[in-house]
Amino acid sequence: MDYNAIPSPCYVLDLNKLKANLALLERVQQEAQIKILLALKGFAFWRCFEWVRASLWGCCASGVYEAVLAYEEFGSRESGKEICVFSPGYKESDMQQILPIASHIIFNSFSQYQRYKSTILLKNQKLHNLGLSPIKMGLRINPLYSEVRPAIYNPCTPFSRLGIPPQTFEKGIMQCGLEGISGLHFHTHCEQDAPALQETLKHVEGHFGGVIEKMEWMNFGGGQHLSKEGYNLEVLKSTIHDFRTKHPHIQDIFLEPGEAVGWQTGFLLASVIDIVHNEKDIAILDISVANHMPDCLEMPYTPQVLHLSTAGIERAEIDPQGGVMLGGASCLAGDYTGPYRFKSPLSVGDRLIFEDMLHYTIVKNNTFNGIALPALGLLEGETFKLLKSFGYADYKERN
């Protein structure tokens, strides 16, 4: 592969790796008897959806724009695709845009459910008269248990705004009832293995078991790291089997991973534009960790890096005791990652590949400091295709 053919900076999707993930997810769906939805909040690279929609049942959306993207680029309810929408809060204008395209609408509170219940029930009556499937309503629950760290990603921490806790749920039923509610949703995982779901379901059933008996579908949320090597598929299958055995009336069980689709399917290519020294060498890059790889600072974690040197492609070693820091082009003091030890010395003009930079990167990137957004590209075998480049207008129109 001639990496010099790729503009810098650029996010690059490796199509063969994406297809491998999709083949795995198809097998998981079949063996575990579940429906997998693409979580657009983690992976919204719609330019590759022609391959993704052939494998998955639909999308889960976190708001209006994601729902419209799913409808336009993934498939409609009429075409047999599920568009499952959840938001902590819907405005009236949101609901009017979501109603024509959603298959499922999930509410975060009984007050939101009460506000829009009659609108959806009326819509469903019209759909029934036309011989079309109704919109299914659900409620997001908080089972008060999650193994996610750090706390910023944990929806079951004290004062969490995500999901209805058990006591509030009981009061909500007494005050509002459950008319039209056919499913429950929880999302309490983040890049975790099946045993975390197995344990979580004990708390879900412990707190909400009586309500589950009245439901037709369940959404177990995202965060199951299905495509990561070593994921325990056997535990997932047995967990789903046991749940179905206890609740045979449940028709559909959904999982909605984003990272499992985009996991290790591509990279972010960057270039060294300067090297400065302050106790150790610091390479200044034409990307920003804060702008283009924000999870590296939020989680935080140190990404794997390849160095395209004159000696070939060399893997840099993460070296906590020394090495070179990789700094972004923004004015944020903490815009860096590392340190790394390189086999060949870094030089201005060298190129670096940050691995596994397709999920939770493009969906979060920004133009802070007026730093340009990386281009988007597709790698199919040895052939690179530039899909999209960004310029000044993209920065200006966001402000």
CSV table of C-alpha atoms in Angstrom, one decimal:
chain,number,residue,atom,x,y,z
A,1,MET,CA,0.0,0.0,0.0
A,2,ASP,CA,1.3,3.4,-1.0
A,3,TYR,CA,0.4,5.6,2.0
A,4,ASN,CA,1.8,8.6,0.2
A,5,ALA,CA,-1.4,8.5,-1.9
A,6,ILE,CA,-3.4,9.3,1.1
A,7,PRO,CA,-3.8,13.0,2.0
A,8,SER,CA,-2.8,14.0,5.5
A,9,PRO,CA,-4.7,14.1,7.7
A,10,CYS,CA,-7.3,11.4,6.8
A,11,TYR,CA,-9.6,8.9,8.4
A,12,VAL,CA,-9.3,5.7,6.4
A,13,LEU,CA,-11.9,2.9,6.5
A,14,ASP,CA,-10.5,-0.6,5.6
A,15,LEU,CA,-13.4,-2.2,3.8
A,16,ASN,CA,-12.1,-5.8,4.2
A,17,LYS,CA,-11.9,-5.3,8.0
A,18,LEU,CA,-15.4,-3.9,8.1
A,19,LYS,CA,-16.7,-6.9,6.2
A,20,ALA,CA,-15.0,-9.2,8.6
A,21,ASN,CA,-16.7,-7.5,11.6
A,22,LEU,CA,-20.1,-7.7,9.8
A,23,ALA,CA,-19.7,-11.4,9.0
A,24,LEU,CA,-19.0,-12.0,12.7
A,25,LEU,CA,-22.1,-9.9,13.7
A,26,GLU,CA,-24.3,-11.8,11.3
A,27,ARG,CA,-23.1,-15.1,13.0
A,28,VAL,CA,-23.8,-13.6,16.4
A,29,GLN,CA,-27.3,-12.6,15.4
A,30,GLN,CA,-28.1,-16.1,14.1
A,31,GLU,CA,-26.6,-18.1,16.9
A,32,ALA,CA,-27.8,-15.8,19.8
A,33,GLN,CA,-31.2,-15.2,18.1
A,34,ILE,CA,-31.0,-11.4,18.5
A,35,LYS,CA,-31.3,-8.4,16.3
A,36,ILE,CA,-28.3,-6.1,16.1
A,37,LEU,CA,-28.7,-2.4,15.4
A,38,LEU,CA,-26.0,-0.1,14.4
A,39,ALA,CA,-25.5,2.6,17.1
A,40,LEU,CA,-25.0,5.7,15.0
A,41,LYS,CA,-23.6,7.6,18.0
A,42,GLY,CA,-20.5,5.4,17.7
A,43,PHE,CA,-20.2,4.8,14.0
A,44,ALA,CA,-22.0,7.0,11.5
A,45,PHE,CA,-19.8,6.5,8.4
A,46,TRP,CA,-22.8,6.3,6.1
A,47,ARG,CA,-20.6,6.1,3.0
A,48,CYS,CA,-20.1,2.4,3.9
A,49,PHE,CA,-23.7,1.6,4.8
A,50,GLU,CA,-24.3,-0.4,1.6
A,51,TRP,CA,-22.4,-3.1,3.2
A,52,VAL,CA,-23.6,-2.6,6.8
A,53,ARG,CA,-27.3,-2.6,6.0
A,54,ALA,CA,-26.9,-6.0,4.3
A,55,SER,CA,-25.9,-7.5,7.6
A,56,LEU,CA,-27.8,-5.6,10.4
A,57,TRP,CA,-31.4,-5.1,11.2
A,58,GLY,CA,-31.3,-1.3,11.4
A,59,CYS,CA,-30.0,1.6,13.4
A,60,CYS,CA,-30.5,3.1,16.8
A,61,ALA,CA,-30.5,6.9,16.9
A,62,SER,CA,-29.9,9.3,19.7
A,63,GLY,CA,-32.0,12.1,18.1
A,64,VAL,CA,-33.5,13.6,15.0
A,65,TYR,CA,-30.4,13.9,12.8
A,66,GLU,CA,-29.3,10.4,13.4
A,67,ALA,CA,-32.8,9.1,12.8
A,68,VAL,CA,-33.0,11.0,9.5
A,69,LEU,CA,-29.6,9.6,8.5
A,70,ALA,CA,-30.7,6.1,9.3
A,71,TYR,CA,-33.9,6.6,7.2
A,72,GLU,CA,-32.0,8.1,4.3
A,73,GLU,CA,-28.9,5.9,4.2
A,74,PHE,CA,-29.8,2.7,5.9
A,75,GLY,CA,-33.4,1.8,5.2
A,76,SER,CA,-36.9,2.6,6.2
A,77,ARG,CA,-39.5,0.9,8.4
A,78,GLU,CA,-41.4,0.0,5.2
A,79,SER,CA,-38.3,-1.7,3.8
A,80,GLY,CA,-38.0,-3.9,6.9
A,81,LYS,CA,-35.3,-2.0,8.7
A,82,GLU,CA,-35.7,-0.9,12.4
A,83,ILE,CA,-35.1,2.7,13.4
A,84,CYS,CA,-35.0,2.8,17.1
A,85,VAL,CA,-34.8,6.3,18.6
A,86,PHE,CA,-33.9,7.2,22.2
A,87,SER,CA,-33.3,10.7,23.5
A,88,PRO,CA,-33.1,12.1,27.1
A,89,GLY,CA,-35.7,14.6,26.0
A,90,TYR,CA,-37.8,15.3,22.8
A,91,LYS,CA,-39.0,18.6,21.7
A,92,GLU,CA,-42.3,18.9,19.8
A,93,SER,CA,-40.4,19.7,16.7
A,94,ASP,CA,-38.2,16.6,17.2
A,95,MET,CA,-41.3,14.3,17.5
A,96,GLN,CA,-42.8,15.6,14.4
A,97,GLN,CA,-39.7,14.7,12.4
A,98,ILE,CA,-39.3,11.3,14.1
A,99,LEU,CA,-42.9,10.1,13.8
A,100,PRO,CA,-42.8,9.4,10.1
A,101,ILE,CA,-39.6,7.4,10.2
A,102,ALA,CA,-39.2,5.6,13.6
A,103,SER,CA,-40.0,2.0,14.2
A,104,HIS,CA,-39.4,2.4,18.0
A,105,ILE,CA,-39.5,5.5,20.2
A,106,ILE,CA,-38.0,5.1,23.6
A,107,PHE,CA,-38.7,7.7,26.4
A,108,ASN,CA,-36.4,8.6,29.2
A,109,SER,CA,-39.2,9.6,31.7
A,110,PHE,CA,-42.9,9.1,32.3
A,111,SER,CA,-43.4,12.8,31.8
A,112,GLN,CA,-42.1,12.6,28.2
A,113,TYR,CA,-44.1,9.5,27.6
A,114,GLN,CA,-47.3,11.3,28.9
A,115,ARG,CA,-46.6,14.3,26.7
A,116,TYR,CA,-46.4,12.3,23.4
A,117,LYS,CA,-48.4,9.2,24.1
A,118,SER,CA,-51.6,10.5,22.6
A,119,THR,CA,-49.8,11.8,19.5
A,120,ILE,CA,-48.2,8.4,18.9
A,121,LEU,CA,-51.4,6.4,19.6
A,122,LEU,CA,-53.2,8.6,17.1
A,123,LYS,CA,-50.4,8.0,14.5
A,124,ASN,CA,-50.6,4.3,15.2
A,125,GLN,CA,-54.4,4.3,14.5
A,126,LYS,CA,-53.7,5.9,11.1
A,127,LEU,CA,-51.0,3.4,10.4
A,128,HIS,CA,-53.3,0.6,11.3
A,129,ASN,CA,-56.0,1.9,8.9
A,130,LEU,CA,-53.4,1.8,6.1
A,131,GLY,CA,-52.4,-1.7,7.0
A,132,LEU,CA,-48.9,-0.6,8.2
A,133,SER,CA,-47.0,-1.6,11.4
A,134,PRO,CA,-47.4,0.7,14.4
A,135,ILE,CA,-44.6,2.7,16.1
A,136,LYS,CA,-43.6,0.8,19.2
A,137,MET,CA,-43.1,2.8,22.4
A,138,GLY,CA,-40.6,1.9,25.1
A,139,LEU,CA,-39.2,3.2,28.3
A,140,ARG,CA,-35.5,3.4,29.3
A,141,ILE,CA,-34.8,1.9,32.7
A,142,ASN,CA,-31.9,2.3,35.1
A,143,PRO,CA,-31.2,-1.0,36.9
A,144,LEU,CA,-28.8,0.7,39.3
A,145,TYR,CA,-25.9,-1.5,38.2
A,146,SER,CA,-23.1,-1.0,35.8
A,147,GLU,CA,-19.5,-2.0,35.7
A,148,VAL,CA,-18.4,0.8,33.4
A,149,ARG,CA,-15.4,2.9,34.3
A,150,PRO,CA,-14.7,5.9,34.2
A,151,ALA,CA,-17.8,7.5,35.8
A,152,ILE,CA,-18.3,9.8,32.8
A,153,TYR,CA,-19.5,6.8,30.8
A,154,ASN,CA,-21.5,5.1,33.6
A,155,PRO,CA,-25.3,5.7,33.3
A,156,CYS,CA,-25.9,4.2,36.7
A,157,THR,CA,-23.9,6.6,38.8
A,158,PRO,CA,-25.7,8.8,41.5
A,159,PHE,CA,-27.8,11.6,39.9
A,160,SER,CA,-27.7,9.9,36.5
A,161,ARG,CA,-30.2,11.5,34.1
A,162,LEU,CA,-30.3,8.4,31.9
A,163,GLY,CA,-33.1,5.8,32.5
A,164,ILE,CA,-35.9,5.6,35.1
A,165,PRO,CA,-34.7,4.1,38.4
A,166,PRO,CA,-37.0,1.4,40.1
A,167,GLN,CA,-38.8,3.5,42.7
A,168,THR,CA,-39.5,6.3,40.1
A,169,PHE,CA,-40.7,3.6,37.7
A,170,GLU,CA,-43.2,2.2,40.2
A,171,LYS,CA,-44.6,5.7,40.9
A,172,GLY,CA,-44.8,6.4,37.2
A,173,ILE,CA,-46.9,3.2,36.6
A,174,MET,CA,-49.3,4.2,39.3
A,175,GLN,CA,-49.7,7.8,38.0
A,176,CYS,CA,-49.5,7.2,34.2
A,177,GLY,CA,-50.0,3.5,33.5
A,178,LEU,CA,-48.3,1.8,30.6
A,179,GLU,CA,-50.7,2.2,27.7
A,180,GLY,CA,-48.9,1.6,24.4
A,181,ILE,CA,-45.6,0.7,26.1
A,182,SER,CA,-44.4,-2.6,24.6
A,183,GLY,CA,-40.7,-2.6,25.4
A,184,LEU,CA,-37.9,-1.7,27.9
A,185,HIS,CA,-34.5,-0.5,27.1
A,186,PHE,CA,-31.3,-0.3,29.2
A,187,HIS,CA,-27.8,0.7,28.2
A,188,THR,CA,-25.3,0.2,30.9
A,189,HIS,CA,-22.2,-1.2,29.1
A,190,CYS,CA,-19.1,0.2,27.4
A,191,GLU,CA,-16.7,-2.1,25.5
A,192,GLN,CA,-17.5,-5.0,27.8
A,193,ASP,CA,-17.7,-8.8,27.6
A,194,ALA,CA,-20.8,-10.9,27.9
A,195,PRO,CA,-20.5,-11.7,31.7
A,196,ALA,CA,-21.2,-8.0,32.4
A,197,LEU,CA,-24.5,-8.4,30.6
A,198,GLN,CA,-25.2,-11.6,32.4
A,199,GLU,CA,-24.7,-9.9,35.7
A,200,THR,CA,-26.7,-6.8,34.7
A,201,LEU,CA,-29.7,-8.8,33.7
A,202,LYS,CA,-30.0,-10.1,37.3
A,203,HIS,CA,-30.5,-6.5,38.4
A,204,VAL,CA,-32.8,-5.7,35.5
A,205,GLU,CA,-35.0,-8.7,36.4
A,206,GLY,CA,-34.8,-8.1,40.1
A,207,HIS,CA,-36.1,-4.5,39.8
A,208,PHE,CA,-38.3,-4.8,36.7
A,209,GLY,CA,-39.3,-8.4,36.4
A,210,GLY,CA,-43.0,-7.8,36.8
A,211,VAL,CA,-43.0,-5.2,34.1
A,212,ILE,CA,-41.0,-7.4,31.7
A,213,GLU,CA,-43.9,-9.9,31.8
A,214,LYS,CA,-46.0,-7.3,30.1
A,215,MET,CA,-43.5,-6.4,27.4
A,216,GLU,CA,-43.1,-7.7,23.8
A,217,TRP,CA,-39.5,-6.6,23.2
A,218,MET,CA,-36.3,-5.7,25.1
A,219,ASN,CA,-33.4,-3.6,24.1
A,220,PHE,CA,-30.2,-4.5,26.0
A,221,GLY,CA,-28.4,-1.5,24.7
A,222,GLY,CA,-24.8,-1.2,23.4
A,223,GLY,CA,-21.4,-1.7,24.8
A,224,GLN,CA,-21.1,-5.4,24.1
A,225,HIS,CA,-17.6,-5.7,22.5
A,226,LEU,CA,-18.8,-8.4,20.1
A,227,SER,CA,-16.0,-8.0,17.5
A,228,LYS,CA,-13.1,-7.9,20.0
A,229,GLU,CA,-10.9,-10.9,20.0
A,230,GLY,CA,-11.7,-13.1,23.0
A,231,TYR,CA,-15.3,-11.9,23.4
A,232,ASN,CA,-17.2,-14.7,25.1
A,233,LEU,CA,-20.0,-15.5,22.6
A,234,GLU,CA,-20.9,-18.7,24.4
A,235,VAL,CA,-21.8,-16.7,27.5
A,236,LEU,CA,-23.8,-14.3,25.4
A,237,LYS,CA,-25.8,-17.1,23.8
A,238,SER,CA,-26.5,-18.8,27.1
A,239,THR,CA,-27.5,-15.5,28.7
A,240,ILE,CA,-30.0,-14.8,25.9
A,241,HIS,CA,-31.2,-18.4,25.9
A,242,ASP,CA,-31.8,-18.3,29.6
A,243,PHE,CA,-33.6,-14.9,29.4
A,244,ARG,CA,-35.9,-16.2,26.6
A,245,THR,CA,-36.6,-19.4,28.6
A,246,LYS,CA,-37.8,-17.3,31.5
A,247,HIS,CA,-39.7,-14.8,29.3
A,248,PRO,CA,-40.9,-16.7,26.3
A,249,HIS,CA,-43.4,-13.9,25.4
A,250,ILE,CA,-40.6,-11.6,24.4
A,251,GLN,CA,-40.5,-11.5,20.6
A,252,ASP,CA,-37.4,-9.4,19.9
A,253,ILE,CA,-34.2,-8.8,21.8
A,254,PHE,CA,-32.0,-6.0,20.5
A,255,LEU,CA,-28.3,-5.2,20.9
A,256,GLU,CA,-27.1,-1.8,19.6
A,257,PRO,CA,-23.3,-1.7,19.5
A,258,GLY,CA,-21.4,1.0,17.6
A,259,GLU,CA,-17.9,0.1,18.5
A,260,ALA,CA,-18.4,-3.6,17.5
A,261,VAL,CA,-19.2,-2.5,14.0
A,262,GLY,CA,-16.3,0.0,13.6
A,263,TRP,CA,-13.8,-1.8,15.9
A,264,GLN,CA,-10.3,-1.9,14.3
A,265,THR,CA,-11.8,-1.1,10.8
A,266,GLY,CA,-9.6,1.9,10.0
A,267,PHE,CA,-7.0,4.4,11.1
A,268,LEU,CA,-6.2,8.1,11.2
A,269,LEU,CA,-3.2,9.1,9.2
A,270,ALA,CA,-1.3,12.2,10.3
A,271,SER,CA,2.0,13.9,9.6
A,272,VAL,CA,4.8,15.4,11.7
A,273,ILE,CA,5.1,19.1,11.0
A,274,ASP,CA,7.6,20.1,13.7
A,275,ILE,CA,9.6,18.6,16.6
A,276,VAL,CA,10.3,20.7,19.8
A,277,HIS,CA,12.0,19.8,23.0
A,278,ASN,CA,11.0,20.5,26.6
A,279,GLU,CA,12.7,17.8,28.8
A,280,LYS,CA,11.8,15.4,26.0
A,281,ASP,CA,11.0,15.5,22.3
A,282,ILE,CA,7.5,16.6,21.4
A,283,ALA,CA,6.3,16.0,17.8
A,284,ILE,CA,3.7,18.5,16.5
A,285,LEU,CA,1.2,16.9,14.2
A,286,ASP,CA,-1.3,18.1,11.6
A,287,ILE,CA,-4.1,16.6,13.7
A,288,SER,CA,-5.4,17.2,17.2
A,289,VAL,CA,-5.9,14.6,19.8
A,290,ALA,CA,-8.7,16.8,21.4
A,291,ASN,CA,-10.3,17.5,18.0
A,292,HIS,CA,-10.0,14.3,16.2
A,293,MET,CA,-9.4,11.5,18.8
A,294,PRO,CA,-11.3,12.9,21.8
A,295,ASP,CA,-11.8,9.6,23.6
A,296,CYS,CA,-8.0,9.4,24.1
A,297,LEU,CA,-8.5,12.3,26.5
A,298,GLU,CA,-11.9,11.4,27.9
A,299,MET,CA,-11.4,7.7,28.7
A,300,PRO,CA,-8.4,8.2,28.7
A,301,TYR,CA,-6.2,5.8,26.7
A,302,THR,CA,-3.0,5.8,24.6
A,303,PRO,CA,-3.6,4.7,21.0
A,304,GLN,CA,-1.4,2.3,19.1
A,305,VAL,CA,0.8,4.0,16.5
A,306,LEU,CA,2.6,3.0,13.4
A,307,HIS,CA,5.5,5.0,12.0
A,308,LEU,CA,5.9,5.2,8.3
A,309,SER,CA,9.7,5.6,8.2
A,310,THR,CA,12.4,5.2,5.6
A,311,ALA,CA,12.9,1.7,7.0
A,312,GLY,CA,9.3,0.8,6.4
A,313,ILE,CA,6.3,0.5,8.7
A,314,GLU,CA,7.4,0.3,12.3
A,315,ARG,CA,5.3,-0.1,15.4
A,316,ALA,CA,6.0,2.5,18.1
A,317,GLU,CA,6.1,1.2,21.6
A,318,ILE,CA,4.2,3.0,24.4
A,319,ASP,CA,7.0,4.0,26.8
A,320,PRO,CA,5.8,5.5,30.1
A,321,GLN,CA,9.3,6.2,31.2
A,322,GLY,CA,10.5,8.2,28.3
A,323,GLY,CA,10.2,8.5,24.5
A,324,VAL,CA,8.5,11.1,22.4
A,325,MET,CA,5.2,12.9,23.0
A,326,LEU,CA,2.8,13.3,20.1
A,327,GLY,CA,1.2,16.8,20.3
A,328,GLY,CA,-1.8,18.2,18.5
A,329,ALA,CA,-2.0,21.4,16.6
A,330,SER,CA,-4.4,23.1,19.0
A,331,CYS,CA,-3.7,25.6,21.7
A,332,LEU,CA,-5.0,23.2,24.4
A,333,ALA,CA,-2.1,22.5,26.7
A,334,GLY,CA,-3.2,18.9,27.2
A,335,ASP,CA,-3.6,18.2,23.5
A,336,TYR,CA,-1.1,15.3,23.3
A,337,THR,CA,-0.7,11.6,23.7
A,338,GLY,CA,2.2,9.3,24.5
A,339,PRO,CA,5.1,9.0,25.2
A,340,TYR,CA,6.2,6.6,22.5
A,341,ARG,CA,9.5,5.0,21.7
A,342,PHE,CA,10.3,4.9,18.0
A,343,LYS,CA,12.8,2.5,16.4
A,344,SER,CA,13.7,5.1,13.8
A,345,PRO,CA,14.0,8.7,14.8
A,346,LEU,CA,11.0,10.9,14.0
A,347,SER,CA,11.6,13.6,11.4
A,348,VAL,CA,9.5,16.4,10.0
A,349,GLY,CA,7.4,15.1,7.2
A,350,ASP,CA,7.2,11.6,8.6
A,351,ARG,CA,3.7,10.0,8.6
A,352,LEU,CA,2.0,8.3,11.5
A,353,ILE,CA,-0.9,5.9,11.6
A,354,PHE,CA,-3.2,6.0,14.7
A,355,GLU,CA,-4.9,2.6,14.7
A,356,ASP,CA,-8.5,1.9,15.4
A,357,MET,CA,-9.7,5.4,14.8
A,358,LEU,CA,-13.1,5.0,13.0
A,359,HIS,CA,-15.6,4.6,15.9
A,360,TYR,CA,-16.2,7.4,18.3
A,361,THR,CA,-13.9,9.7,16.4
A,362,ILE,CA,-15.6,11.1,13.2
A,363,VAL,CA,-18.9,11.3,15.2
A,364,LYS,CA,-17.2,13.5,17.8
A,365,ASN,CA,-14.6,15.5,15.9
A,366,ASN,CA,-14.7,19.3,15.8
A,367,THR,CA,-13.0,22.4,14.4
A,368,PHE,CA,-11.8,24.0,17.6
A,369,ASN,CA,-9.1,26.5,16.9
A,370,GLY,CA,-10.1,26.4,13.2
A,371,ILE,CA,-8.2,23.2,12.7
A,372,ALA,CA,-9.4,21.4,9.6
A,373,LEU,CA,-11.3,18.2,9.8
A,374,PRO,CA,-9.4,15.2,8.4
A,375,ALA,CA,-10.5,13.9,5.0
A,376,LEU,CA,-12.4,10.6,4.7
A,377,GLY,CA,-11.2,7.7,2.6
A,378,LEU,CA,-11.8,4.1,1.8
A,379,LEU,CA,-9.2,1.4,1.4
A,380,GLU,CA,-10.3,-1.7,-0.6
A,381,GLY,CA,-7.4,-4.1,-0.8
A,382,GLU,CA,-4.5,-1.9,-2.0
A,383,THR,CA,-6.7,0.7,-3.6
A,384,PHE,CA,-7.4,4.0,-1.8
A,385,LYS,CA,-10.3,6.2,-2.7
A,386,LEU,CA,-10.8,9.7,-1.4
A,387,LEU,CA,-14.5,10.1,-0.3
A,388,LYS,CA,-14.6,13.5,1.2
A,389,SER,CA,-12.3,16.4,2.0
A,390,PHE,CA,-13.1,19.4,4.1
A,391,GLY,CA,-12.2,23.1,3.8
A,392,TYR,CA,-12.6,26.5,5.2
A,393,ALA,CA,-16.3,26.6,4.4
A,394,ASP,CA,-16.9,23.6,6.7
A,395,TYR,CA,-15.3,25.5,9.6
A,396,LYS,CA,-17.0,28.8,8.8
A,397,GLU,CA,-20.5,27.4,8.5
A,398,ARG,CA,-20.3,25.7,11.9
A,399,ASN,CA,-19.8,29.0,13.6
